[in-house]
Amino acid sequence: MTRTGRRGPNTDPLLRPAPRPAPPTERHHQMRVALLGTGTMGAGMARSAQRAGHEVTAWNRTRSKAEPLADDGIGVADSVAAAVDGADVVMTMLFDADAVLDVTRELTGALGPDAVWLQSATVGPEGIARIAQAAGSQQLLDAPMLGTKQPAEQGKLVPLVSGPSALIERAQPVLDAVGAKTIVAGDDLGRASALKLACNAWILSITAATAQSVAIAKGLGVDPALFLQAIEGGASDSPYAQLKGGAMIKGDFTPSFGLDGGRKDLGLIDDAARAGDVDPTLIEAVRALFDGASEAGHGDDDLAAVFTAF
């Protein structure tokens, strides 16, 4: 089932200009939101929720990384409990399952009886199962976000959500604030995380394939920009290939989706493929390329830096 948010038809979330947010009275009542983890994605999500009229409090393990959000009227808490206390919706956007588990006890201890926890980090089905077991909570939704820095800043992510429908409905105002549309993957925790891995397998594979074609063109003495021009507008074109390919040609690896974050996801995808009896040959090859780029010192750069592996 697909639930469409306020922003209209499904066009590419990386390239569309940001529309003027609708006033909260046109959409939903104001909610109190806690955002735990203010990295590349989390900071943008906090700003998008605030811009939509919600009251946002952020927390980050390194407080200094959250403090710039105060300029946008976002509260910055000194502890997980202080951020979560009184929140209607809590979003965790931390690096991995272990990072989420590190805050789970404090989070659930401060979680109000009617609050909803959107677990939005990419942790895979096994990771969300571990988190759910540790939380022991009926207030948890599996809600990873599809998108990168710019869609997070623009409120154009695609939340992939699974769990009880009543919780999804309760959290919908916040999902609408951070996303262009919400994809409901099912009633069971883990379905959304499985879908996120399928999506990221595509994103990471197409990035590596784009790098290969750019490298082949360059290696054979052809302007690699001609490769992007050749596929542009055709059936084989991809906005992501154009975006990342252009960055590769320019050598601009400013992080939008960090390469080491991609490596973490590739590990989850590899494990999930094996668990689902899917041949992992392709994902292992892609993983080796990302490993090589990271070992060469590009772990903190954008995914586009996988180009250096060629």
Short mmCIF file of C-alpha atoms in Angstrom, two decimals:
data_model
loop_
_atom_site.label_atom_id
_atom_site.label_comp_id
_atom_site.label_asym_id
_atom_site.label_seq_id
_atom_site.Cartn_x
_atom_site.Cartn_y
_atom_site.Cartn_z
CA MET A 1 0.00 0.00 0.00
CA THR A 2 1.26 3.47 -0.82
CA ARG A 3 0.30 6.50 1.20
CA THR A 4 1.04 9.76 -0.57
CA GLY A 5 2.09 12.80 1.48
CA ARG A 6 1.18 16.41 0.91
CA ARG A 7 3.67 17.15 -1.86
CA GLY A 8 1.90 15.63 -4.84
CA PRO A 9 3.15 13.29 -7.56
CA ASN A 10 6.19 11.11 -7.32
CA THR A 11 8.94 12.94 -9.16
CA ASP A 12 12.61 12.53 -8.39
CA PRO A 13 13.27 13.62 -4.79
CA LEU A 14 16.88 14.54 -5.55
CA LEU A 15 16.13 17.12 -8.20
CA ARG A 16 12.77 18.76 -7.45
CA PRO A 17 12.86 22.31 -6.02
CA ALA A 18 11.56 22.72 -2.49
CA PRO A 19 7.94 23.88 -2.37
CA ARG A 20 6.68 26.32 0.25
CA PRO A 21 5.56 24.20 3.24
CA ALA A 22 1.82 24.22 3.94
CA PRO A 23 0.86 25.83 7.25
CA PRO A 24 0.36 23.20 9.94
CA THR A 25 -3.33 24.12 10.23
CA GLU A 26 -3.84 22.93 6.64
CA ARG A 27 -2.23 19.58 7.32
CA HIS A 28 -2.18 18.39 10.92
CA HIS A 29 -1.93 19.75 14.44
CA GLN A 30 1.44 20.70 15.84
CA MET A 31 3.38 17.87 17.44
CA ARG A 32 6.34 17.74 19.74
CA VAL A 33 9.17 15.90 18.03
CA ALA A 34 12.45 14.55 19.38
CA LEU A 35 15.22 13.89 16.84
CA LEU A 36 18.11 11.76 18.09
CA GLY A 37 21.15 11.93 15.82
CA THR A 38 21.92 15.15 13.93
CA GLY A 39 24.29 13.93 11.26
CA THR A 40 23.92 14.48 7.51
CA MET A 41 20.33 13.22 7.45
CA GLY A 42 19.14 13.97 10.97
CA ALA A 43 19.87 17.69 10.88
CA GLY A 44 17.86 18.10 7.69
CA MET A 45 14.98 16.07 9.10
CA ALA A 46 14.92 18.24 12.22
CA ARG A 47 14.76 21.42 10.14
CA SER A 48 12.03 20.01 7.89
CA ALA A 49 9.88 19.04 10.88
CA GLN A 50 10.40 22.48 12.43
CA ARG A 51 9.60 24.23 9.15
CA ALA A 52 6.30 22.32 8.95
CA GLY A 53 5.23 23.80 12.27
CA HIS A 54 6.22 21.09 14.73
CA GLU A 55 8.12 21.78 17.95
CA VAL A 56 11.48 19.99 17.61
CA THR A 57 14.12 19.10 20.17
CA ALA A 58 17.35 17.50 18.97
CA TRP A 59 20.03 15.47 20.69
CA ASN A 60 23.40 14.34 19.44
CA ARG A 61 26.10 12.39 21.24
CA THR A 62 28.49 15.24 20.40
CA ARG A 63 26.41 18.25 21.41
CA SER A 64 28.41 20.73 19.31
CA LYS A 65 27.15 19.03 16.15
CA ALA A 66 23.54 19.72 17.16
CA GLU A 67 24.00 23.29 18.34
CA PRO A 68 23.73 24.94 14.87
CA LEU A 69 20.08 23.79 14.83
CA ALA A 70 19.32 26.30 17.58
CA ASP A 71 19.58 29.04 14.93
CA ASP A 72 16.44 27.53 13.36
CA GLY A 73 14.50 27.57 16.61
CA ILE A 74 15.18 23.92 17.38
CA GLY A 75 15.85 23.00 20.99
CA VAL A 76 19.10 21.19 21.77
CA ALA A 77 18.95 18.75 24.68
CA ASP A 78 21.82 17.61 26.87
CA SER A 79 20.51 14.05 27.17
CA VAL A 80 18.33 11.52 25.36
CA ALA A 81 15.82 11.60 28.20
CA ALA A 82 15.56 15.40 28.10
CA ALA A 83 14.89 15.32 24.34
CA VAL A 84 12.32 12.52 24.54
CA ASP A 85 10.41 13.75 27.59
CA GLY A 86 7.02 15.06 26.45
CA ALA A 87 7.55 14.19 22.77
CA ASP A 88 4.66 12.93 20.65
CA VAL A 89 7.03 11.40 18.09
CA VAL A 90 10.66 10.34 18.55
CA MET A 91 12.92 9.74 15.54
CA THR A 92 16.24 7.93 15.85
CA MET A 93 18.66 8.68 13.01
CA LEU A 94 21.87 7.17 14.35
CA PHE A 95 24.63 5.33 12.49
CA ASP A 96 23.74 1.69 13.09
CA ALA A 97 21.84 -0.75 15.31
CA ASP A 98 24.48 -0.68 18.04
CA ALA A 99 24.25 3.12 18.25
CA VAL A 100 20.47 2.86 18.57
CA LEU A 101 20.77 0.15 21.23
CA ASP A 102 23.12 2.41 23.19
CA VAL A 103 20.27 4.90 23.71
CA THR A 104 17.31 2.48 23.83
CA ARG A 105 17.01 2.13 27.59
CA GLU A 106 17.16 5.88 28.20
CA LEU A 107 14.78 6.53 25.30
CA THR A 108 12.11 4.05 26.37
CA GLY A 109 12.40 5.20 29.98
CA ALA A 110 11.40 8.73 28.95
CA LEU A 111 8.87 7.76 26.26
CA GLY A 112 5.32 8.88 27.05
CA PRO A 113 2.48 6.32 26.90
CA ASP A 114 0.98 7.79 23.71
CA ALA A 115 4.24 8.60 21.94
CA VAL A 116 5.45 6.89 18.77
CA TRP A 117 9.07 5.92 18.15
CA LEU A 118 10.12 6.08 14.48
CA GLN A 119 13.31 4.06 14.22
CA SER A 120 14.74 5.61 11.05
CA ALA A 121 18.36 4.47 10.96
CA THR A 122 19.25 1.80 8.40
CA VAL A 123 19.72 -1.28 10.57
CA GLY A 124 18.31 -4.17 8.49
CA PRO A 125 15.67 -6.70 9.59
CA GLU A 126 17.97 -8.33 12.12
CA GLY A 127 18.87 -4.94 13.60
CA ILE A 128 15.28 -3.80 14.07
CA ALA A 129 14.50 -7.15 15.69
CA ARG A 130 17.30 -6.58 18.20
CA ILE A 131 16.08 -3.06 18.90
CA ALA A 132 12.48 -4.21 19.35
CA GLN A 133 13.56 -6.92 21.77
CA ALA A 134 15.63 -4.46 23.80
CA ALA A 135 12.87 -1.85 23.77
CA GLY A 136 10.07 -4.20 24.79
CA SER A 137 7.76 -1.47 23.51
CA GLN A 138 4.52 -1.51 21.55
CA GLN A 139 5.22 2.06 20.44
CA LEU A 140 7.96 1.27 17.91
CA LEU A 141 7.72 1.65 14.15
CA ASP A 142 10.28 0.42 11.64
CA ALA A 143 10.75 3.60 9.60
CA PRO A 144 14.01 3.92 7.61
CA MET A 145 14.29 6.94 5.30
CA LEU A 146 15.12 6.74 1.61
CA GLY A 147 17.11 9.74 0.43
CA THR A 148 20.21 11.75 1.18
CA LYS A 149 21.21 15.17 2.49
CA GLN A 150 19.35 17.42 0.06
CA PRO A 151 15.99 15.59 0.27
CA ALA A 152 16.34 15.57 4.06
CA GLU A 153 16.84 19.34 4.07
CA GLN A 154 13.89 19.84 1.70
CA GLY A 155 11.47 17.50 3.47
CA LYS A 156 11.47 15.18 0.45
CA LEU A 157 12.67 11.91 1.87
CA VAL A 158 10.64 8.74 1.32
CA PRO A 159 9.81 7.13 4.68
CA LEU A 160 9.51 3.36 4.39
CA VAL A 161 7.33 2.25 7.30
CA SER A 162 6.09 -0.99 8.80
CA GLY A 163 4.25 -1.70 12.02
CA PRO A 164 0.80 -1.20 13.53
CA SER A 165 -1.39 0.99 11.33
CA ALA A 166 -2.67 2.97 14.33
CA LEU A 167 0.90 4.07 15.13
CA ILE A 168 1.54 5.01 11.50
CA GLU A 169 -1.57 7.18 11.47
CA ARG A 170 -0.50 8.84 14.71
CA ALA A 171 2.96 9.61 13.32
CA GLN A 172 1.75 10.67 9.87
CA PRO A 173 2.05 14.44 10.49
CA VAL A 174 5.77 14.01 11.12
CA LEU A 175 6.21 11.57 8.25
CA ASP A 176 4.57 14.15 5.99
CA ALA A 177 6.87 16.86 7.32
CA VAL A 178 10.06 15.00 6.44
CA GLY A 179 8.88 13.08 3.39
CA ALA A 180 7.39 13.53 -0.08
CA LYS A 181 5.43 10.30 0.32
CA THR A 182 5.22 7.41 2.75
CA ILE A 183 5.52 3.80 1.61
CA VAL A 184 3.84 1.36 4.00
CA ALA A 185 5.61 -2.00 3.71
CA GLY A 186 3.37 -4.02 6.02
CA ASP A 187 2.20 -4.55 9.58
CA ASP A 188 5.30 -6.39 10.79
CA LEU A 189 8.50 -4.75 12.04
CA GLY A 190 11.34 -5.62 9.69
CA ARG A 191 9.40 -5.31 6.43
CA ALA A 192 10.40 -1.66 6.00
CA SER A 193 14.03 -2.42 6.86
CA ALA A 194 14.05 -5.21 4.27
CA LEU A 195 12.65 -2.82 1.66
CA LYS A 196 15.30 -0.24 2.57
CA LEU A 197 18.04 -2.78 1.89
CA ALA A 198 16.53 -3.59 -1.52
CA CYS A 199 16.47 0.13 -2.32
CA ASN A 200 20.01 0.74 -1.10
CA ALA A 201 21.28 -2.26 -3.05
CA TRP A 202 20.06 -0.47 -6.16
CA ILE A 203 21.50 2.92 -5.17
CA LEU A 204 24.92 1.54 -4.25
CA SER A 205 25.11 -0.73 -7.29
CA ILE A 206 24.14 2.02 -9.73
CA THR A 207 26.74 4.31 -8.15
CA ALA A 208 29.45 1.71 -8.66
CA ALA A 209 28.27 1.00 -12.23
CA THR A 210 28.33 4.73 -13.02
CA ALA A 211 31.88 4.93 -11.67
CA GLN A 212 32.89 2.02 -13.88
CA SER A 213 31.53 3.66 -17.04
CA VAL A 214 33.12 7.03 -16.21
CA ALA A 215 36.43 5.25 -15.59
CA ILE A 216 36.21 3.23 -18.83
CA ALA A 217 35.51 6.34 -20.89
CA LYS A 218 38.36 8.22 -19.25
CA GLY A 219 40.73 5.25 -19.55
CA LEU A 220 40.02 4.93 -23.26
CA GLY A 221 40.62 8.62 -23.91
CA VAL A 222 36.97 9.66 -24.24
CA ASP A 223 35.51 12.64 -22.39
CA PRO A 224 33.47 10.90 -19.64
CA ALA A 225 30.87 13.67 -19.80
CA LEU A 226 29.90 12.22 -23.19
CA PHE A 227 28.81 9.02 -21.43
CA LEU A 228 26.31 10.98 -19.35
CA GLN A 229 25.18 12.90 -22.44
CA ALA A 230 24.71 9.66 -24.38
CA ILE A 231 22.35 8.09 -21.83
CA GLU A 232 20.58 11.33 -20.91
CA GLY A 233 16.83 11.16 -21.50
CA GLY A 234 16.92 7.57 -22.71
CA ALA A 235 15.57 4.37 -21.21
CA SER A 236 18.93 3.66 -19.57
CA ASP A 237 19.24 7.09 -17.98
CA SER A 238 19.06 7.65 -14.24
CA PRO A 239 19.00 10.93 -12.34
CA TYR A 240 21.26 9.27 -9.77
CA ALA A 241 23.80 8.34 -12.46
CA GLN A 242 23.74 11.92 -13.72
CA LEU A 243 24.16 13.30 -10.20
CA LYS A 244 26.93 10.99 -9.04
CA GLY A 245 28.59 10.75 -12.45
CA GLY A 246 28.85 14.52 -12.61
CA ALA A 247 30.44 14.57 -9.15
CA MET A 248 32.92 11.88 -10.19
CA ILE A 249 33.98 13.81 -13.27
CA LYS A 250 34.46 16.97 -11.21
CA GLY A 251 36.20 15.11 -8.40
CA ASP A 252 33.71 16.63 -5.97
CA PHE A 253 33.19 14.15 -3.16
CA THR A 254 31.47 16.47 -0.68
CA PRO A 255 29.43 14.03 1.41
CA SER A 256 25.71 13.71 0.83
CA PHE A 257 25.64 9.97 1.59
CA GLY A 258 28.91 8.98 3.25
CA LEU A 259 30.93 6.18 1.68
CA ASP A 260 31.49 4.40 5.00
CA GLY A 261 27.75 4.59 5.63
CA GLY A 262 27.29 2.87 2.29
CA ARG A 263 29.80 0.19 3.31
CA LYS A 264 27.82 -0.42 6.50
CA ASP A 265 24.65 -0.84 4.44
CA LEU A 266 26.42 -3.16 2.00
CA GLY A 267 27.30 -5.43 4.91
CA LEU A 268 23.65 -5.52 5.95
CA ILE A 269 22.59 -6.19 2.35
CA ASP A 270 25.13 -9.02 2.02
CA ASP A 271 23.89 -10.65 5.22
CA ALA A 272 20.24 -10.24 4.24
CA ALA A 273 20.82 -11.64 0.75
CA ARG A 274 22.35 -14.78 2.21
CA ALA A 275 19.53 -15.09 4.73
CA GLY A 276 17.02 -14.77 1.89
CA ASP A 277 18.84 -17.33 -0.28
CA VAL A 278 19.78 -14.66 -2.84
CA ASP A 279 23.09 -15.01 -4.68
CA PRO A 280 25.39 -12.30 -3.21
CA THR A 281 27.90 -12.21 -6.10
CA LEU A 282 27.00 -8.71 -7.30
CA ILE A 283 26.73 -7.13 -3.88
CA GLU A 284 30.07 -8.69 -2.86
CA ALA A 285 31.75 -7.11 -5.89
CA VAL A 286 30.20 -3.72 -5.13
CA ARG A 287 31.21 -4.09 -1.49
CA ALA A 288 34.82 -4.79 -2.48
CA LEU A 289 34.91 -1.58 -4.52
CA PHE A 290 33.60 0.50 -1.62
CA ASP A 291 36.06 -1.21 0.74
CA GLY A 292 38.91 -0.30 -1.60
CA ALA A 293 37.85 3.35 -1.77
CA SER A 294 37.56 3.52 2.02
CA GLU A 295 40.96 1.92 2.53
CA ALA A 296 42.38 4.58 0.19
CA GLY A 297 41.16 7.26 2.59
CA HIS A 298 37.72 8.13 1.19
CA GLY A 299 35.53 6.74 3.97
CA ASP A 300 34.26 10.18 5.01
CA ASP A 301 33.65 11.28 1.41
CA ASP A 302 30.49 10.86 -0.63
CA LEU A 303 29.47 7.59 -2.28
CA ALA A 304 30.76 9.07 -5.53
CA ALA A 305 34.30 8.50 -4.22
CA VAL A 306 33.86 4.81 -5.12
CA PHE A 307 35.15 6.09 -8.47
CA THR A 308 38.63 6.10 -6.93
CA ALA A 309 38.49 2.30 -6.67
CA PHE A 310 38.77 2.14 -10.46
#
